[in-house]
Coordinates of C-alpha atoms in Angstrom, one line a residue:
X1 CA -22.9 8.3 -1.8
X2 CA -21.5 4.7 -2.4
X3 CA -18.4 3.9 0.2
X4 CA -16.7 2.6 -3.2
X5 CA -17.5 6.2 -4.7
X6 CA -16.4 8.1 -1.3
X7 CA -13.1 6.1 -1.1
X8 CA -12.4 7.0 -4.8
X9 CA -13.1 10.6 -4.4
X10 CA -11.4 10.7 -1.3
X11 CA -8.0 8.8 -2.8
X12 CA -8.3 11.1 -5.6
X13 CA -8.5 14.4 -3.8
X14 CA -5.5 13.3 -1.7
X15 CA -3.7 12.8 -4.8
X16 CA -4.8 16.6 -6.6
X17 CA -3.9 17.9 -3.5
X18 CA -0.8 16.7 -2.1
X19 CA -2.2 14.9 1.1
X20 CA -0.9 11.4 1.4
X21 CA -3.0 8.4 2.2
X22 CA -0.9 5.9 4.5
X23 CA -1.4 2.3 4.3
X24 CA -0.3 0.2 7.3
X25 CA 0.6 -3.3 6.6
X26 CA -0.9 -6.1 8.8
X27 CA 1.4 -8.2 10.0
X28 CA 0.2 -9.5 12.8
X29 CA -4.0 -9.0 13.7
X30 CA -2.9 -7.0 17.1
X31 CA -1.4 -4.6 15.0
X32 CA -5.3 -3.7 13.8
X33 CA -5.8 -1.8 17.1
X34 CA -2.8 0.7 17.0
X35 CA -3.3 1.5 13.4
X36 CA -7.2 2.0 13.5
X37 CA -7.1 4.3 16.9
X38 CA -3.8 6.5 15.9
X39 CA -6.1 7.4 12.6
X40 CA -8.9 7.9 15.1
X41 CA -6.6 9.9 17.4
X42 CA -5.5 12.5 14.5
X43 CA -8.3 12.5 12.6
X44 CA -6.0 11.4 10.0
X45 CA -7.6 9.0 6.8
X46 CA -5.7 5.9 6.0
X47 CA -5.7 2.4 5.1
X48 CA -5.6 -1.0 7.2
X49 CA -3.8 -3.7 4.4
X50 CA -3.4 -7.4 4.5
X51 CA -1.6 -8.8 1.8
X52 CA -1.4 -12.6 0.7
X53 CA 2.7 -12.4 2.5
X54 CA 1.2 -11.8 5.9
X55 CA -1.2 -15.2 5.3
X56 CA 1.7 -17.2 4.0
X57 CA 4.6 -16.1 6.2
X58 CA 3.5 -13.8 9.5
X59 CA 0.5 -14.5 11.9
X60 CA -2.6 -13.4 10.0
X61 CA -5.0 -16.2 9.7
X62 CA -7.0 -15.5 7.0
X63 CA -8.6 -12.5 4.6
X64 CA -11.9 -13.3 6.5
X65 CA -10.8 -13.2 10.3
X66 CA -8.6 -10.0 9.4
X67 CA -11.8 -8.0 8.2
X68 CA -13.3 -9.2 11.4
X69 CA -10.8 -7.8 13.7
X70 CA -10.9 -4.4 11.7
X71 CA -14.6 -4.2 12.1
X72 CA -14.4 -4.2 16.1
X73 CA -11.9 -1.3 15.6
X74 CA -12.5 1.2 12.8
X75 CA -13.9 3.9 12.1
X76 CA -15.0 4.0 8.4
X77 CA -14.8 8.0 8.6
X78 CA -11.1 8.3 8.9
X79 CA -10.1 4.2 7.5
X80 CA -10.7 1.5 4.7
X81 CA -9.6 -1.6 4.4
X82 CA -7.3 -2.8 1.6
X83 CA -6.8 -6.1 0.5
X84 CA -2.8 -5.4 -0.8
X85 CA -0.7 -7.4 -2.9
X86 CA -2.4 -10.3 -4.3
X87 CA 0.0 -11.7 -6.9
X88 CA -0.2 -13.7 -9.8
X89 CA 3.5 -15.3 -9.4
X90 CA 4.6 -14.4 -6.2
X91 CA 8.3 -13.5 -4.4
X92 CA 9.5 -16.9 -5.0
X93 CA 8.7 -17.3 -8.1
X94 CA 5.4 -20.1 -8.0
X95 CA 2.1 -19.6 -9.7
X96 CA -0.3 -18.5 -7.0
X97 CA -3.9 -19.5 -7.0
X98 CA -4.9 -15.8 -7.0
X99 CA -9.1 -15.8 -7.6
X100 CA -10.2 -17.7 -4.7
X101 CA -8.0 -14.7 -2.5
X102 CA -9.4 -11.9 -4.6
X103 CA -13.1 -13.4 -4.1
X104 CA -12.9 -13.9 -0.5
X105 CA -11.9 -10.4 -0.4
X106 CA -14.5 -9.0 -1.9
X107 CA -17.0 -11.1 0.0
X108 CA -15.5 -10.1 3.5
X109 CA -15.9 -6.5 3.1
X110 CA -12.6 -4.7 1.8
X111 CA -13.1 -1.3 0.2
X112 CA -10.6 -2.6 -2.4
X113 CA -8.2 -4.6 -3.8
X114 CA -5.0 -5.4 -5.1
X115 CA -4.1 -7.8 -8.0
X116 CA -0.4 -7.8 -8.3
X117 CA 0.6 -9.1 -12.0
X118 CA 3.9 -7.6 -12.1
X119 CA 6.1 -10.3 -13.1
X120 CA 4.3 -11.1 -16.1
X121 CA 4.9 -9.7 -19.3
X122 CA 2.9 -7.1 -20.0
X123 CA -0.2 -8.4 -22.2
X124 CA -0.7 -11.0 -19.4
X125 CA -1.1 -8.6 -16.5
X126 CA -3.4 -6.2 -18.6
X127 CA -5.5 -9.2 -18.7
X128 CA -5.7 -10.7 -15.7
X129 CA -5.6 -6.6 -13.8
X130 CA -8.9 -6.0 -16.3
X131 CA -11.0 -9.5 -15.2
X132 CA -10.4 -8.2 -11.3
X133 CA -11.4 -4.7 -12.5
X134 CA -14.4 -6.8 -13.8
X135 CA -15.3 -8.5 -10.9
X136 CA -14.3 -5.9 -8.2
X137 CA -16.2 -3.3 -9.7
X138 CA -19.4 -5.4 -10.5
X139 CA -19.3 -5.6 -6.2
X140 CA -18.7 -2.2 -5.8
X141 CA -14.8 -2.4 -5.1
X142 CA -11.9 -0.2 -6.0
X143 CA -8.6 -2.1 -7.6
X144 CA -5.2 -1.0 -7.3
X145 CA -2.7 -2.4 -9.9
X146 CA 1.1 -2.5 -10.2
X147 CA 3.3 -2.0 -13.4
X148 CA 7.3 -2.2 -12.7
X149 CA 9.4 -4.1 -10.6
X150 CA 9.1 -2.8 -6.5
X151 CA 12.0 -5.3 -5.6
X152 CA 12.6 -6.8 -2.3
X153 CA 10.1 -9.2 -1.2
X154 CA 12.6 -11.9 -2.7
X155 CA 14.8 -14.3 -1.3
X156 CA 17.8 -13.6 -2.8
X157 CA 20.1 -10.5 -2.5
X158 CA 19.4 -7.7 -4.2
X159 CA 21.8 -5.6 -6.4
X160 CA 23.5 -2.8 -4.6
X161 CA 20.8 -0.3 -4.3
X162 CA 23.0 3.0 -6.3
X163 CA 23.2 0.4 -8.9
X164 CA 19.8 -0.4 -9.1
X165 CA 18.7 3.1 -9.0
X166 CA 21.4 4.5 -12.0
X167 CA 20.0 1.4 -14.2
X168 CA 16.4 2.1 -13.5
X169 CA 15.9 -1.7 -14.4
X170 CA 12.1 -2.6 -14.3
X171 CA 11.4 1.4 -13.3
X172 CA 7.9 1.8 -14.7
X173 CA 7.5 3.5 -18.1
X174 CA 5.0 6.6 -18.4
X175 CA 3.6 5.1 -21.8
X176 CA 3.3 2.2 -20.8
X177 CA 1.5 3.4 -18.3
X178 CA -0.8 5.0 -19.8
X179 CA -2.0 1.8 -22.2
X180 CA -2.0 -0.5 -19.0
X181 CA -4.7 2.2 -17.6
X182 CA -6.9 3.0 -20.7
X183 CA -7.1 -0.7 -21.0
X184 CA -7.4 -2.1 -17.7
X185 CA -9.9 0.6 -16.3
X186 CA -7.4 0.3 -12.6
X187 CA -8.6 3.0 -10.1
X188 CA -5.2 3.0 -8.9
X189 CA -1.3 2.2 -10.2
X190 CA 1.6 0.8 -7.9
X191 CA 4.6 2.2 -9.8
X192 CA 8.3 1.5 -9.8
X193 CA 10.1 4.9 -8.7
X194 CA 13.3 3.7 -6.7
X195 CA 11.5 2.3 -3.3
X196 CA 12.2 -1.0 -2.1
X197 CA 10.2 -3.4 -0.2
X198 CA 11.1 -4.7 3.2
X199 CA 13.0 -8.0 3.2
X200 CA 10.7 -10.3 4.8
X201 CA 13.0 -13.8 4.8
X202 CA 15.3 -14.8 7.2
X203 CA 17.6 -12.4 9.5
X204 CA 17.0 -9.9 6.9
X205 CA 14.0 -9.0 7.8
X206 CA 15.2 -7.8 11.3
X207 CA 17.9 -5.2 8.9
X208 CA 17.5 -1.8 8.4
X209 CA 16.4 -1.1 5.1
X210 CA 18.5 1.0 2.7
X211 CA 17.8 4.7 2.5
X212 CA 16.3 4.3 -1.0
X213 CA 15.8 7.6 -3.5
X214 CA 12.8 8.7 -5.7
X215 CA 12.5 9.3 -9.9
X216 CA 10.3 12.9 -9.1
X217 CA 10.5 13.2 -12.5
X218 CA 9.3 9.8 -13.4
X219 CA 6.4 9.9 -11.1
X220 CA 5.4 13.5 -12.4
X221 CA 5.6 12.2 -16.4
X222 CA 3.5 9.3 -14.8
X223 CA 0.8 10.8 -13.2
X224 CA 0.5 13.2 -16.4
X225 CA 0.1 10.0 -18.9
X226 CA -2.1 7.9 -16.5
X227 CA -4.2 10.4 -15.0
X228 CA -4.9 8.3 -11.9
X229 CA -4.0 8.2 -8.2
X230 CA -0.3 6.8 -8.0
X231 CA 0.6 4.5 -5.2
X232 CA 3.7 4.3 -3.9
X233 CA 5.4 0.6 -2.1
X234 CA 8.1 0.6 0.0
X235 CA 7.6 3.9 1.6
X236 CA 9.6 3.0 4.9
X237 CA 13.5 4.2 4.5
X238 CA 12.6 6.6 1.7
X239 CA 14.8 10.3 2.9
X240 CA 12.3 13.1 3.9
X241 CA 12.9 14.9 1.0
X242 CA 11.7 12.2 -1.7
X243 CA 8.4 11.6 0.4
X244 CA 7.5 15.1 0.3
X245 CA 8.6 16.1 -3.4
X246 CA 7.0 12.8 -4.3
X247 CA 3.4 13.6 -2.6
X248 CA 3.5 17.1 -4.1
X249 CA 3.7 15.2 -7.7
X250 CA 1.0 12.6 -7.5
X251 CA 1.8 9.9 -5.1
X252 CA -1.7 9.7 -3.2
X253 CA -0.8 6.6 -1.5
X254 CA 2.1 4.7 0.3
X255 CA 2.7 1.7 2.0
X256 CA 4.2 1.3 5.2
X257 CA 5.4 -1.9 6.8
X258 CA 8.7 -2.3 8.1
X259 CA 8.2 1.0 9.7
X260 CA 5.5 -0.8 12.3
X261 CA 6.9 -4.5 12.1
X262 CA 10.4 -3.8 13.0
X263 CA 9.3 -2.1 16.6
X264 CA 6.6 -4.4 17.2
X265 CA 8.8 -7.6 16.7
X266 CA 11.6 -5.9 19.1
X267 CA 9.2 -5.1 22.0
X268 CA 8.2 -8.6 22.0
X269 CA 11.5 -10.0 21.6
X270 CA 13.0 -8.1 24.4
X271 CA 9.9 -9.7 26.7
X272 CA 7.3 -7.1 26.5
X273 CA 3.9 -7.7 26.1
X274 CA 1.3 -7.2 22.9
X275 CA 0.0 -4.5 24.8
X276 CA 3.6 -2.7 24.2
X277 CA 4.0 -3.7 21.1
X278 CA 0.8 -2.2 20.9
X279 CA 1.7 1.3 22.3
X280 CA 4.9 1.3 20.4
X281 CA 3.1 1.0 16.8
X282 CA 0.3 3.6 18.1
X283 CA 3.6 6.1 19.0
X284 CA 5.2 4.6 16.0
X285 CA 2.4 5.8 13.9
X286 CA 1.7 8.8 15.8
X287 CA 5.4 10.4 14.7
X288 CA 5.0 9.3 11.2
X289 CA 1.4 11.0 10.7
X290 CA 2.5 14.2 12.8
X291 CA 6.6 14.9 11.5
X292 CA 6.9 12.5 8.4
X293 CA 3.6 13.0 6.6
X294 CA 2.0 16.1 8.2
X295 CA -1.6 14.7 8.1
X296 CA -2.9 15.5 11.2
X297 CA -6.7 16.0 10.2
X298 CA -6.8 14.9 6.8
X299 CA -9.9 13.0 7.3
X300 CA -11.7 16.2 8.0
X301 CA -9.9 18.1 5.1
X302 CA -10.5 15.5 2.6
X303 CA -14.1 15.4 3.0
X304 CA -14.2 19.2 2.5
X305 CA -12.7 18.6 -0.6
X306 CA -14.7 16.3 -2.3
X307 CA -17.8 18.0 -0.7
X308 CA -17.1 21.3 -2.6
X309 CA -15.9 19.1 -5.2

């Protein structure tokens, strides 16, 4: 079996199944180690991620030199790699060069990608999300996709999160949806349920974020029209009960950042060395795949599933 065939199947048994694939967020190449052996340690599948906001604004040096690190530590039974968030306009607002990113990608290894054309208007991001479908898939790479608006990767303030939530502004519509899929041919859909990114300018990114709530019913009427695994962003600060009812309803993956940044960046601050930070994330992780998730041996399970399958 192709790895691009295997990760699909395995991505897609998670979702029919309600077992969640986390995706840790690579903010700093060190943080490759924790992640790779806590999914080692519990026998737990999951994804390593670099996206083009840990290039421009942490401490990884390139898509290249981040696949390398992950090589000396993974396991490809229980991890792939990701290549997350590759935008068309980005945070700020400016045009980003996105092909050359996407390409060098695809060349370096990743099991798949991410081209994020959510700030266009729609027409625009079906067509640029089907050319990377195009070129992924010709290389034997999966594609993730986002339709909506996850907010908080920007600079400014964003609106009091109740009011955000009540409006459903730039929440992702089911048939909507459903067009962007038939027509893209996207493995996988980023969609806009009521998560927020982590703030990632300024002393903001050192805040807690808000305790942000989930559309259950939007992300069941979604997975129904699309008929593909649903990813979910944002998915530190989410309350327990969301995650869970969410997972149950289609969400096969979500992304996890602040949740591993935030102790990382403390230990260090407060003098300790990479090799705490290090065993902070791998406890970090630890609690999140053994009370949050209750994945502990997914790997194993999932490859039952798409063996009987």
């Amino acid at each position: 079996m192709k790895r691009s065939d295997r990760l699909a199947r395995l991505v897609r048994a998670a979702a029919d199944n309600g077992i969640v694939v986390p995706a840790f967020n690579v903010f700093y190449m060190p943080l490759i180690k924790p992640i790779c052996d806590a999914l080692k340690a519990y026998d737990t599948f999951g994804m390593v991620e670099i996206s083009r906001i840990e290039l421009q604004k942490f401490e990884v040096p390139s898509i290249t030199a981040a696949a390398e690190e992950y090589s000396k530590h993974a396991d490809p039974r229980v991890t792939a790699l990701h290549l997350d968030h590759i935008p068309v306009i980005d945070e700020d607002g400016y045009k980003v060069d996105w092909r050359p990113l996407i390409e060098e990608g695809i060349r370096a290894g990743y099991d798949s990608v991410m081209i994020d054309g959510s700030r266009l208007p729609f027409e625009e991001n079906v067509a640029v999300t089907a050319e990377v479908v195009r070129m992924a898939h010709a290389q034997g790479v999966l594609v993730e996709a986002e339709l909506g608006s996850v907010l908080g990767h920007e600079s400014g303030p964003l609106p009091p999160y109740d009011e955000l939530f009540e409006s459903k502004a730039g929440f992702t519509d089911p048939e909507q949806a459903r067009e962007f899929v038939q027509r893209t041919g996207v493995d996988w859909l980023s969609v806009s349920v009521g998560s927020v990114h982590g703030a990632i300018a300024g002393a903001a990114k050192d805040q807690q974020k808000v305790k942000a709530r989930l559309d259950i019913e939007r992300i069941r009427q979604l997975r129904e029209a699309t008929g593909v695994p649903l990813v979910l962003h944002g998915g530190s600060g989410i309350s327990l009960e969301y995650v869970r009812a969410a997972i149950a309803n289609g969400i096969a993956k979500i992304n996890i950042a602040t949740d591993i940044r935030q102790p990382y960046d403390r230990t260090l601050a407060e003098g300790g060395t990479i090799e705490d930070g290090q065993r902070v994330v791998f406890e970090t992780i630890s609690d999140i795949i053994q009370n949050r998730y209750n994945i502990v041996g997914s790997a194993t399970r999932l490859e039952e599933l798409i063996t009987l399958g």
